[in-house]
XYZ file of C-alpha atoms in Angstrom:
730
model
C -39.823 -158.488 -160.022
C -40.487 -156.037 -162.803
C -38.167 -156.018 -165.778
C -35.971 -152.904 -165.847
C -36.855 -151.055 -169.045
C -35.847 -147.602 -170.353
C -39.414 -146.475 -169.625
C -39.196 -147.678 -166.021
C -35.838 -145.953 -165.576
C -37.308 -142.687 -166.869
C -40.342 -143.043 -164.574
C -37.902 -143.207 -161.675
C -36.358 -139.890 -162.669
C -32.946 -141.246 -163.675
C -31.206 -140.099 -166.820
C -29.476 -142.514 -169.175
C -26.096 -141.343 -167.838
C -27.180 -141.773 -164.231
C -28.429 -145.287 -164.921
C -25.054 -146.139 -166.465
C -23.444 -145.004 -163.200
C -25.838 -147.324 -161.333
C -24.650 -150.230 -163.476
C -21.013 -149.318 -162.818
C -21.552 -149.168 -159.050
C -23.441 -152.471 -158.875
C -21.599 -154.338 -161.625
C -25.004 -155.674 -162.623
C -28.550 -154.642 -163.366
C -30.539 -153.504 -160.295
C -33.815 -155.093 -159.278
C -36.903 -152.918 -158.776
C -36.244 -152.304 -155.081
C -32.686 -151.226 -155.794
C -33.780 -149.038 -158.713
C -36.282 -147.295 -156.440
C -33.575 -146.682 -153.850
C -31.221 -145.143 -156.402
C -34.123 -143.066 -157.719
C -34.942 -141.366 -154.436
C -31.375 -141.067 -153.153
C -30.256 -139.439 -156.391
C -33.312 -137.213 -156.719
C -32.707 -133.484 -156.654
C -34.597 -133.283 -153.373
C -32.265 -135.690 -151.577
C -28.938 -135.338 -153.387
C -28.725 -131.587 -154.184
C -27.000 -132.615 -157.394
C -27.563 -129.263 -159.138
C -26.730 -127.042 -156.171
C -23.932 -128.807 -154.240
C -21.199 -126.995 -156.147
C -22.584 -123.606 -155.115
C -23.738 -124.441 -151.605
C -20.143 -125.284 -150.762
C -19.244 -121.606 -151.278
C -21.431 -120.375 -148.409
C -19.820 -119.493 -145.049
C -20.802 -122.099 -142.471
C -18.507 -121.473 -139.511
C -18.505 -118.949 -136.720
C -17.818 -118.584 -133.002
C -21.389 -119.575 -132.107
C -21.729 -122.523 -134.508
C -21.820 -125.973 -132.903
C -23.118 -127.838 -135.963
C -23.336 -126.537 -139.507
C -24.874 -128.071 -142.645
C -24.848 -131.844 -142.980
C -27.007 -132.840 -140.028
C -30.757 -132.827 -139.532
C -30.574 -129.204 -138.354
C -28.034 -126.515 -137.496
C -26.975 -125.888 -133.910
C -25.883 -122.536 -132.470
C -24.502 -121.838 -128.988
C -26.647 -119.383 -127.005
C -24.346 -119.396 -123.975
C -25.091 -120.536 -120.431
C -25.248 -124.180 -121.515
C -28.086 -123.670 -124.019
C -28.189 -124.188 -127.793
C -30.643 -123.228 -130.515
C -31.388 -125.957 -133.060
C -33.106 -124.768 -136.227
C -33.817 -125.375 -139.886
C -36.212 -124.448 -142.677
C -37.621 -126.903 -145.232
C -39.930 -126.777 -148.220
C -43.127 -128.699 -148.921
C -43.986 -126.898 -152.122
C -45.085 -129.600 -154.515
C -47.173 -131.564 -151.989
C -48.915 -128.369 -150.826
C -49.974 -127.451 -154.349
C -51.423 -130.914 -154.948
C -53.050 -131.354 -151.520
C -52.767 -128.054 -149.622
C -53.936 -129.140 -146.158
C -51.870 -132.325 -145.837
C -48.959 -130.895 -147.816
C -48.572 -127.949 -145.454
C -49.357 -129.978 -142.319
C -46.732 -132.625 -143.060
C -44.258 -129.881 -143.924
C -44.633 -128.651 -140.353
C -44.358 -132.189 -138.992
C -41.215 -132.882 -140.990
C -39.355 -129.786 -139.849
C -40.331 -130.460 -136.234
C -38.749 -133.921 -136.490
C -35.564 -132.474 -137.985
C -35.212 -130.376 -134.847
C -36.159 -132.761 -132.056
C -34.055 -135.485 -133.706
C -31.095 -133.400 -132.565
C -32.279 -133.542 -128.941
C -34.034 -130.161 -128.931
C -37.507 -129.411 -127.672
C -39.238 -127.381 -130.414
C -39.901 -123.864 -129.143
C -41.347 -121.946 -132.096
C -42.464 -122.322 -135.695
C -42.383 -119.835 -138.561
C -43.389 -120.132 -142.195
C -42.851 -118.360 -145.508
C -45.759 -118.754 -147.953
C -46.036 -117.683 -151.585
C -49.244 -117.914 -153.553
C -50.335 -116.971 -157.057
C -52.359 -113.944 -158.071
C -55.424 -113.427 -155.855
C -57.651 -113.512 -158.924
C -56.378 -116.937 -160.032
C -59.144 -119.549 -159.617
C -57.017 -121.812 -157.383
C -55.437 -119.225 -155.087
C -58.206 -118.836 -152.505
C -58.498 -122.638 -152.142
C -54.748 -123.014 -151.756
C -54.473 -120.237 -149.150
C -57.305 -121.725 -147.103
C -55.862 -125.248 -147.223
C -52.261 -124.310 -146.478
C -53.071 -121.980 -143.583
C -55.469 -124.512 -142.121
C -52.882 -127.286 -142.473
C -50.149 -125.278 -140.738
C -52.482 -124.306 -137.910
C -54.051 -127.737 -137.639
C -50.693 -129.443 -137.178
C -48.734 -126.849 -135.198
C -51.593 -126.041 -132.820
C -52.242 -129.703 -132.031
C -48.579 -130.425 -131.373
C -48.477 -127.452 -129.038
C -45.708 -125.391 -130.647
C -46.419 -121.664 -131.109
C -46.340 -120.352 -134.677
C -44.901 -116.906 -134.115
C -43.886 -115.392 -137.433
C -43.477 -115.624 -141.167
C -44.614 -114.025 -144.387
C -47.396 -114.388 -146.968
C -46.947 -113.047 -150.498
C -48.937 -113.127 -153.734
C -47.589 -112.999 -157.295
C -48.716 -114.478 -160.624
C -45.395 -116.325 -160.929
C -46.660 -118.739 -158.243
C -49.983 -119.486 -159.980
C -48.898 -122.988 -160.918
C -46.472 -123.687 -158.096
C -46.952 -122.259 -154.624
C -44.203 -122.215 -152.004
C -44.661 -123.509 -148.471
C -41.475 -123.145 -146.412
C -41.654 -124.180 -142.747
C -39.093 -123.307 -140.069
C -38.702 -124.643 -136.536
C -36.424 -123.436 -133.752
C -35.792 -125.665 -130.750
C -33.760 -125.494 -127.547
C -31.350 -128.106 -126.208
C -28.542 -128.370 -123.631
C -25.240 -127.892 -125.419
C -23.949 -131.157 -123.930
C -26.971 -133.214 -125.101
C -26.938 -132.778 -128.878
C -27.730 -135.958 -130.837
C -26.312 -136.835 -134.241
C -27.149 -139.241 -137.034
C -23.866 -141.117 -137.623
C -24.420 -144.817 -136.899
C -21.678 -146.657 -135.011
C -20.965 -150.058 -133.516
C -21.300 -153.170 -135.702
C -23.823 -155.465 -134.067
C -25.827 -152.615 -132.564
C -29.566 -152.889 -133.113
C -31.385 -150.717 -135.653
C -34.745 -149.689 -134.255
C -37.892 -148.311 -135.879
C -40.194 -146.150 -133.711
C -43.325 -144.051 -134.176
C -46.228 -144.665 -136.533
C -46.792 -147.640 -138.800
C -45.718 -147.494 -142.450
C -48.360 -147.062 -145.132
C -48.437 -146.385 -148.824
C -48.657 -142.577 -148.567
C -45.825 -140.494 -149.891
C -44.215 -143.152 -152.071
C -41.902 -141.385 -154.497
C -42.583 -138.060 -152.791
C -38.923 -137.048 -153.102
C -38.912 -137.882 -156.805
C -42.152 -135.954 -157.357
C -40.639 -132.953 -155.583
C -37.708 -133.076 -158.011
C -39.686 -132.587 -161.205
C -41.739 -129.913 -162.899
C -45.495 -129.953 -162.730
C -47.459 -130.724 -165.845
C -51.089 -131.133 -166.843
C -51.274 -134.462 -164.979
C -49.976 -133.197 -161.639
C -53.355 -133.635 -159.962
C -52.811 -137.370 -160.318
C -49.850 -137.181 -157.948
C -52.007 -137.019 -154.812
C -50.829 -140.497 -153.685
C -47.320 -139.074 -153.351
C -48.493 -136.615 -150.649
C -48.052 -137.815 -147.088
C -50.763 -137.763 -144.431
C -49.867 -136.384 -141.026
C -51.105 -136.996 -137.474
C -50.047 -134.198 -135.096
C -51.213 -136.057 -132.014
C -48.850 -138.915 -132.813
C -46.102 -136.364 -133.464
C -46.598 -134.949 -129.962
C -46.263 -138.430 -128.486
C -43.152 -139.026 -130.588
C -41.550 -135.792 -129.376
C -42.098 -136.713 -125.742
C -40.965 -140.319 -126.170
C -37.783 -139.344 -128.031
C -36.862 -136.646 -125.543
C -37.466 -139.049 -122.672
C -35.191 -141.673 -124.245
C -32.634 -138.955 -124.959
C -32.372 -138.316 -121.226
C -30.839 -141.804 -120.917
C -27.645 -143.202 -122.409
C -29.383 -145.585 -124.815
C -29.070 -143.781 -128.161
C -26.041 -144.119 -130.430
C -27.578 -142.324 -133.423
C -30.981 -141.083 -134.483
C -32.518 -139.887 -137.756
C -36.030 -138.915 -138.738
C -37.638 -140.609 -141.715
C -38.288 -137.638 -143.955
C -37.939 -137.506 -147.736
C -37.329 -141.010 -149.086
C -38.336 -142.479 -145.724
C -36.559 -145.615 -144.561
C -34.179 -145.468 -147.532
C -32.622 -142.083 -146.838
C -32.560 -142.477 -143.065
C -30.801 -145.848 -143.118
C -28.346 -145.007 -145.887
C -27.412 -141.624 -144.432
C -26.879 -142.977 -140.915
C -24.745 -145.838 -142.179
C -22.733 -143.673 -144.559
C -21.931 -141.053 -141.946
C -20.786 -143.755 -139.559
C -18.856 -145.833 -142.107
C -20.794 -148.998 -141.315
C -23.095 -151.447 -143.048
C -26.722 -152.322 -142.278
C -28.871 -155.409 -142.538
C -32.650 -154.901 -142.394
C -35.410 -157.484 -142.138
C -38.231 -155.598 -143.810
C -41.039 -157.929 -142.705
C -40.399 -156.581 -139.175
C -41.307 -153.003 -140.162
C -44.660 -152.092 -138.557
C -47.214 -151.834 -141.396
C -50.663 -150.307 -141.408
C -51.737 -151.754 -144.761
C -51.939 -155.327 -146.001
C -49.835 -156.740 -148.780
C -47.071 -154.149 -148.630
C -43.934 -154.903 -150.618
C -40.254 -154.228 -149.878
C -40.338 -151.546 -152.580
C -43.185 -149.754 -150.820
C -41.637 -150.115 -147.370
C -38.324 -148.619 -148.462
C -39.867 -145.695 -150.355
C -42.883 -144.805 -148.222
C -42.818 -141.328 -146.690
C -45.399 -142.039 -144.005
C -45.063 -139.486 -141.238
C -44.152 -139.515 -137.549
C -41.408 -142.170 -137.844
C -37.814 -142.303 -136.585
C -34.876 -144.638 -137.037
C -32.404 -145.222 -134.195
C -29.287 -147.136 -133.394
C -29.263 -148.223 -129.765
C -26.574 -149.457 -127.423
C -26.736 -153.222 -126.893
C -28.785 -154.126 -123.866
C -30.831 -150.901 -123.911
C -33.571 -152.269 -126.148
C -35.984 -153.111 -123.323
C -35.620 -149.648 -121.789
C -36.332 -148.010 -125.124
C -39.232 -150.337 -125.841
C -40.852 -149.569 -122.498
C -40.690 -145.812 -123.161
C -42.230 -146.005 -126.622
C -44.916 -148.447 -125.579
C -45.765 -146.154 -122.640
C -46.404 -143.390 -125.194
C -48.472 -145.815 -127.305
C -46.027 -145.846 -130.226
C -44.700 -148.676 -132.343
C -41.268 -150.037 -131.470
C -39.533 -152.656 -133.580
C -35.975 -153.929 -133.905
C -35.713 -154.229 -137.677
C -32.004 -154.878 -138.198
C -28.440 -154.447 -137.066
C -25.236 -152.675 -138.033
C -22.475 -154.581 -139.792
C -18.875 -154.031 -140.835
C -19.546 -154.658 -144.521
C -20.288 -151.127 -145.724
C -23.299 -152.550 -147.557
C -27.051 -152.299 -147.210
C -28.593 -155.749 -147.246
C -32.400 -155.920 -147.346
C -34.208 -159.137 -146.557
C -37.860 -160.100 -146.932
C -38.830 -163.257 -145.053
C -35.279 -164.532 -145.374
C -34.866 -163.714 -149.080
C -32.363 -160.995 -150.065
C -34.254 -158.316 -152.038
C -31.549 -155.682 -152.057
C -27.773 -155.627 -151.695
C -26.145 -152.266 -152.276
C -22.848 -150.565 -151.424
C -23.642 -147.667 -149.096
C -20.971 -145.073 -149.726
C -21.134 -145.047 -153.532
C -24.866 -144.584 -153.358
C -24.946 -142.010 -150.550
C -21.765 -140.077 -151.322
C -21.264 -140.558 -155.041
C -24.588 -139.149 -156.126
C -24.280 -137.043 -159.252
C -22.896 -133.547 -158.849
C -23.568 -131.311 -161.813
C -21.900 -128.099 -162.851
C -24.880 -127.017 -164.870
C -24.529 -124.331 -167.525
C -25.711 -120.972 -166.297
C -26.022 -117.468 -167.575
C -26.183 -114.280 -165.549
C -29.331 -112.199 -165.454
C -28.895 -109.133 -167.694
C -28.709 -105.851 -165.820
C -32.059 -104.070 -165.657
C -32.356 -100.728 -167.375
C -32.807 -97.662 -165.141
C -36.345 -96.315 -164.989
C -38.129 -92.992 -164.867
C -40.934 -92.628 -162.359
C -43.696 -90.036 -162.282
C -43.404 -87.667 -159.310
C -46.659 -85.648 -159.042
C -48.384 -86.796 -155.847
C -51.219 -84.590 -154.769
C -52.628 -87.310 -152.469
C -49.846 -89.628 -151.258
C -52.023 -90.864 -148.408
C -54.566 -92.169 -150.907
C -51.750 -94.148 -152.518
C -50.727 -95.386 -149.075
C -54.283 -96.469 -148.313
C -54.477 -98.323 -151.627
C -51.204 -100.123 -150.936
C -52.112 -101.038 -147.346
C -55.506 -102.264 -148.524
C -54.198 -104.545 -151.264
C -52.773 -108.081 -151.348
C -49.131 -107.025 -150.987
C -49.283 -105.042 -147.745
C -52.627 -105.794 -146.115
C -52.692 -107.160 -142.584
C -51.990 -110.899 -142.318
C -54.095 -111.112 -139.149
C -56.540 -113.502 -140.881
C -53.610 -115.884 -141.293
C -51.839 -115.696 -137.962
C -54.963 -115.676 -135.844
C -55.471 -119.260 -137.022
C -52.154 -120.170 -135.440
C -51.689 -120.506 -131.709
C -48.827 -118.073 -131.234
C -49.011 -117.890 -127.435
C -49.026 -121.546 -126.359
C -46.241 -122.271 -123.898
C -46.458 -118.783 -122.442
C -43.030 -117.680 -123.681
C -43.952 -115.547 -126.694
C -42.925 -111.932 -126.085
C -43.133 -110.406 -129.564
C -45.990 -111.820 -131.624
C -46.677 -111.899 -135.363
C -46.589 -108.402 -136.757
C -43.255 -107.450 -135.203
C -40.081 -107.280 -137.292
C -38.982 -110.513 -135.636
C -40.718 -112.826 -133.214
C -39.157 -113.200 -129.767
C -39.623 -115.953 -127.203
C -38.361 -115.949 -123.629
C -35.511 -118.352 -122.876
C -35.735 -120.616 -119.809
C -33.542 -118.292 -117.720
C -36.305 -115.663 -117.964
C -33.814 -112.867 -118.672
C -32.807 -113.531 -122.267
C -34.806 -113.995 -125.440
C -34.460 -115.718 -128.805
C -35.584 -113.853 -131.921
C -36.424 -115.349 -135.315
C -37.572 -114.106 -138.715
C -38.057 -115.246 -142.327
C -37.327 -112.894 -145.221
C -37.019 -112.666 -148.991
C -37.991 -110.196 -151.728
C -38.355 -112.350 -154.865
C -38.927 -109.452 -157.291
C -35.481 -108.121 -156.327
C -33.966 -111.568 -156.928
C -35.579 -111.784 -160.356
C -34.269 -108.377 -161.447
C -30.767 -108.904 -160.026
C -30.077 -112.239 -158.289
C -26.837 -111.086 -156.660
C -28.394 -107.964 -155.127
C -31.524 -109.971 -154.279
C -29.460 -112.589 -152.432
C -27.653 -109.865 -150.512
C -30.934 -108.152 -149.690
C -32.638 -111.302 -148.378
C -29.827 -111.799 -145.858
C -29.644 -108.086 -145.047
C -33.376 -107.797 -144.392
C -33.214 -110.767 -142.051
C -30.321 -109.042 -140.259
C -32.307 -105.777 -140.039
C -35.413 -107.452 -138.668
C -33.399 -109.001 -135.862
C -31.547 -105.776 -135.133
C -34.853 -103.858 -135.109
C -36.037 -105.767 -132.028
C -32.649 -105.553 -130.311
C -31.378 -109.062 -131.082
C -27.800 -109.867 -132.056
C -28.005 -111.904 -135.303
C -26.291 -115.287 -134.864
C -26.877 -117.509 -137.896
C -29.225 -118.344 -140.741
C -30.958 -121.266 -142.352
C -32.009 -120.925 -145.978
C -34.627 -122.354 -148.309
C -33.580 -121.891 -151.929
C -36.684 -122.105 -154.134
C -36.050 -121.950 -157.888
C -37.359 -123.258 -161.190
C -35.769 -125.861 -163.460
C -31.949 -125.788 -163.035
C -31.541 -127.331 -166.471
C -32.488 -123.936 -167.915
C -29.324 -121.760 -167.913
C -31.235 -118.592 -167.001
C -32.814 -120.280 -163.954
C -29.500 -121.828 -162.942
C -27.965 -118.364 -163.250
C -30.579 -117.062 -160.809
C -29.578 -119.704 -158.275
C -25.870 -119.004 -158.734
C -26.347 -115.240 -158.428
C -28.524 -115.490 -155.320
C -26.055 -117.834 -153.613
C -23.186 -115.485 -154.467
C -25.066 -112.525 -152.995
C -26.079 -114.467 -149.895
C -22.518 -115.608 -149.347
C -21.193 -112.033 -149.572
C -23.788 -110.809 -147.091
C -23.279 -113.650 -144.625
C -19.514 -113.142 -144.629
C -19.700 -109.366 -144.193
C -22.279 -109.610 -141.413
C -20.642 -112.607 -139.627
C -23.930 -114.389 -140.073
C -23.134 -117.983 -141.134
C -25.422 -120.514 -142.814
C -25.877 -123.572 -140.584
C -28.678 -125.483 -142.295
C -31.130 -125.297 -145.138
C -32.964 -126.830 -148.022
C -32.977 -126.530 -151.800
C -36.222 -126.857 -153.740
C -35.847 -126.855 -157.530
C -38.130 -127.570 -160.473
C -40.727 -125.189 -159.088
C -42.487 -124.545 -162.341
C -45.487 -125.702 -164.322
C -45.393 -126.334 -168.050
C -42.277 -124.205 -168.408
C -43.431 -121.254 -166.255
C -40.963 -120.841 -163.398
C -41.530 -119.149 -160.072
C -39.598 -116.018 -159.178
C -36.255 -116.949 -157.617
C -37.085 -117.120 -153.919
C -34.146 -117.733 -151.559
C -35.877 -117.485 -148.178
C -33.646 -116.640 -145.226
C -34.566 -117.791 -141.735
C -32.481 -115.911 -139.187
C -32.130 -116.198 -135.415
C -30.681 -113.739 -132.921
C -30.091 -113.431 -129.186
C -31.650 -110.801 -126.937
C -29.546 -110.375 -123.799
C -32.240 -108.594 -121.805
C -35.915 -108.971 -122.754
C -36.772 -105.903 -120.693
C -34.892 -103.874 -123.326
C -36.696 -105.122 -126.434
C -37.888 -102.824 -129.181
C -41.277 -103.286 -130.833
C -42.660 -101.446 -133.880
C -45.758 -99.913 -132.273
C -45.732 -96.162 -131.546
C -46.537 -95.147 -127.984
C -48.351 -92.123 -126.600
C -46.187 -89.221 -125.584
C -44.081 -86.574 -127.242
C -41.816 -88.807 -129.331
C -39.493 -87.723 -132.103
C -39.351 -89.860 -135.243
C -35.835 -90.390 -136.548
C -34.872 -92.007 -139.834
C -31.632 -93.986 -139.530
C -29.744 -94.677 -142.760
C -29.221 -92.835 -146.022
C -32.102 -92.149 -148.416
C -31.553 -91.897 -152.162
C -35.129 -92.586 -153.175
C -34.785 -95.898 -155.057
C -38.010 -96.889 -156.819
C -36.810 -99.679 -159.117
C -38.801 -102.894 -158.392
C -40.701 -101.005 -155.685
C -44.266 -101.686 -154.619
C -45.020 -98.024 -155.406
C -44.033 -98.620 -159.021
C -46.211 -101.739 -159.116
C -49.280 -100.178 -157.509
C -49.190 -96.724 -159.090
C -47.778 -97.436 -162.527
C -48.443 -101.150 -162.926
C -44.780 -101.889 -163.612
C -42.241 -104.359 -162.231
C -39.166 -102.830 -163.769
C -35.753 -101.400 -163.084
C -32.897 -102.569 -160.908
C -33.563 -103.403 -157.248
C -32.098 -101.135 -154.574
C -28.368 -101.684 -154.082
C -27.286 -103.258 -150.805
C -24.372 -101.616 -148.988
C -23.335 -104.396 -146.618
C -20.931 -102.229 -144.627
C -23.761 -99.745 -144.030
C -26.092 -102.589 -143.057
C -23.656 -103.774 -140.418
C -22.853 -100.303 -139.117
C -26.465 -99.141 -138.894
C -27.748 -102.392 -137.409
C -25.072 -102.530 -134.716
C -25.734 -98.889 -133.868
C -29.454 -99.514 -133.460
C -28.902 -102.565 -131.267
C -26.643 -100.526 -128.991
C -29.240 -97.781 -128.664
C -31.972 -100.317 -127.864
C -29.749 -101.937 -125.227
C -29.092 -98.476 -123.732
C -32.833 -97.843 -123.417
C -32.858 -94.974 -125.937
C -35.438 -96.465 -128.327
C -39.172 -96.455 -127.611
C -40.177 -98.089 -130.930
C -38.295 -99.312 -133.999
C -39.149 -100.700 -137.412
C -36.996 -101.559 -140.419
C -37.813 -100.043 -143.812
C -38.535 -102.529 -146.580
C -41.563 -102.976 -148.878
C -43.259 -99.637 -149.459
C -40.516 -97.524 -147.913
C -40.813 -94.805 -145.292
C -44.515 -94.014 -145.449
C -45.563 -97.655 -145.212
C -43.205 -98.217 -142.255
C -44.630 -95.173 -140.480
C -48.213 -96.286 -141.125
C -47.482 -99.770 -139.788
C -45.925 -98.331 -136.618
C -48.936 -96.066 -136.132
C -51.474 -98.841 -136.712
C -49.707 -101.298 -134.400
C -49.477 -98.751 -131.589
C -52.784 -96.962 -132.216
C -50.977 -93.624 -132.172
C -50.822 -91.184 -135.075
C -47.870 -89.196 -136.394
C -46.893 -86.095 -138.281
C -44.253 -86.394 -140.968
C -42.029 -83.516 -142.076
C -40.966 -83.769 -145.692
C -37.412 -82.402 -145.916
C -37.036 -79.419 -148.185
C -34.655 -81.115 -150.577
C -37.220 -83.813 -151.235
C -40.219 -81.605 -151.923
C -39.819 -82.014 -155.668
C -39.383 -85.797 -155.468
C -41.944 -86.892 -152.878
C -42.503 -90.372 -154.347
C -38.845 -91.240 -153.919
C -38.736 -89.920 -150.358
C -42.022 -91.459 -149.207
C -42.011 -94.771 -151.078
C -38.399 -95.454 -152.098
C -37.061 -98.796 -150.879
C -33.469 -97.879 -150.040
C -31.829 -100.453 -147.797
C -30.035 -100.264 -144.416
C -32.732 -98.006 -142.944
C -34.809 -97.960 -139.768
C -37.494 -95.671 -138.395
C -37.297 -95.157 -134.634
C -39.268 -93.241 -132.022
C -37.314 -91.651 -129.167
C -37.888 -89.367 -126.191
C -34.453 -87.731 -126.391
C -33.695 -87.077 -130.063
C -30.607 -84.966 -129.453
C -28.907 -87.765 -127.561
C -29.597 -90.218 -130.379
C -28.491 -87.797 -133.089
C -25.267 -87.122 -131.210
C -24.545 -90.852 -130.864
C -25.339 -91.376 -134.547
C -22.960 -88.631 -135.586
C -20.193 -90.146 -133.492
C -20.848 -93.567 -135.063
C -20.986 -92.026 -138.570
C -24.549 -93.285 -138.997
C -26.905 -91.079 -141.065
C -29.828 -89.968 -138.902
C -32.405 -87.204 -139.305
C -35.567 -86.157 -137.478
C -38.485 -86.564 -139.869
C -41.516 -86.046 -137.625
C -43.211 -86.702 -134.302
C -45.819 -89.038 -132.871
C -49.242 -88.027 -131.643
C -52.869 -87.628 -132.665
C -55.182 -90.148 -134.260
C -54.071 -89.945 -137.860
C -51.165 -89.459 -140.257
C -50.352 -85.925 -141.360
C -47.963 -85.051 -144.189
C -47.863 -81.265 -143.925
C -49.415 -79.686 -147.015
C -49.767 -83.119 -148.647
C -52.788 -84.007 -146.539
C -53.859 -86.145 -143.598
C -55.852 -89.341 -143.000
C -57.310 -90.907 -139.875
C -55.885 -94.128 -138.505
C -59.364 -95.614 -138.512
C -59.618 -95.130 -142.297
C -56.191 -96.668 -142.828
C -56.929 -99.505 -140.408
C -60.170 -100.381 -142.150
C -58.363 -100.672 -145.478
C -55.429 -102.534 -143.932
C -57.459 -105.083 -141.983
C -60.300 -105.753 -144.404
C -58.639 -107.062 -147.572
C -57.700 -110.550 -146.376
C -60.968 -111.516 -144.647
C -62.978 -110.021 -147.539
C -60.935 -111.962 -150.040
C -61.159 -115.250 -148.169
C -64.905 -114.878 -147.749
C -65.275 -114.670 -151.509
C -64.915 -110.939 -152.029
C -63.232 -109.189 -154.932
C -59.552 -110.038 -155.332
């Protein structure tokens, strides 16, 4: 065994103070195996030691919530005996180091979080952030990540139906890969991870354990530096075909009465899964590590406990059900091994060929991980800005925006994903939210991922509110009732007060929005230390939201349809251009405060729109976000292949930039056949609504401000991504 030195302690990511706590808990010096266990369990990635204090402030309960944070995934009641099981997770650091495997295993990991709960995965989404297109690594990273997501998800047979792809220089040295899975399960067949029953067997199933991913959790809890390329061994390697077998085997065993508890081996592998199961159940565990299936020779207890090899699960079975379980896993050509048993001791005892190589108290290690109240400082309020107004050719500006990295079509990305497999996808990528058909055939489940990092950087509180509100709007825009969210909080180094202040502010804003909208947080992930050599990412709290569609025949989609349709803008317009894409594209500035978020207006306007969709009043709908009104209109026209004429209201003639490109919140653009009926209903509901144009033709017309064909806009919109990925100008 290696001698425990200050250098070795530092290599394991433990501070001097944390190591002193280790000594207090053990009453002695740890051996190397035990030090490694403390290292991963107390890593930021596994322990949430910088964020726990603030995560506790989020609302986590609601009438639909079956299981909130604390399990592998959140569970929400969909009615009629059906539950949605969902979560989002990050694989940021691995994806930067090894983009294909990093992204692929991110998908595999989130799938396991969901089917561990007894749910069959039904759809995947992802939220991707890359550096500037002209950075030398960006094209390589985009290609690898997208290929990895498609390569894994397609092979497993789960449709990838939605997400987002953004570019910004802040992600040059640290990309973000957030993967979300939504699954379906009977409400009376949800499985949990709390171990129970001293004497019950502890069973390992799935793939063999190798040396890949060792110290992956610790690596994901530290900044990148000049030597980060050397961390490739800490990136796991995935096998989607084995994952598919594992899904089917687990679900088959779950149809029996054999399972007491089940946990996937994710970050920190066998260590986290065994400790968490035992701690939740208040029991002890004894493991014989030589019984762990190994794919490499000469593996050590240290490597076995810390490996993050993929496609593995840990179970506690009822006595006497071992042979049944073994037969199922062997039928699916997967490893099955009884590697230990539960005890009453409250300790984790690890043996290697009869010799004790680890003996640790479970609760102090699992529950008493450090919890820091880190110093933080609020982000100073941004100064108001002045924006130039002359716009002789607004459609040229629109074309430039639609044909650039921020707003160009993501078709190149999502066409690499199988978004139709399973035959239940109703609304595909490109809609405000994806929708799949539920097994009853009548109802649908909607899902979306959303965040606007530049808003969060300028004002974390407003940015946190806006991320939740945009998720809410995207669900409402398709006619879904928002039920709950999962979140992925991506930030820089929390030891920097300004960065910690960003996290605190975003969580405060998210909490306010979730409470006002009755939209609780049921699961999530925190990813910190996303920075390279002191350069942090933009604060990026991604919100994954789900909602229920009661009747899929009454969905709303964003594409305009042929016919004499009136275009109605729902929500109040002030013309806010701070932090807008217009400001960035036209004036090269990222300045000013973000648009304020009126949560009461968000709720009122969203509920009104959902009611009108359910009543069959809405032909097409789209929320207003990046780029404002004109971008939303162009997207609706391009999706539907139908042009439109926009009427600029008289009071806005002198401020066209604000009217056309302002990013005011709580707004939707809808197309209707009976505008008077909608306007009357809006007035009664005290919802601002105004007719701003009509559909028709084969181009966009802005009165005396010009016109442009859809074909010209489409060429700009569709060409940037494939041109860029084929080596064209960024």
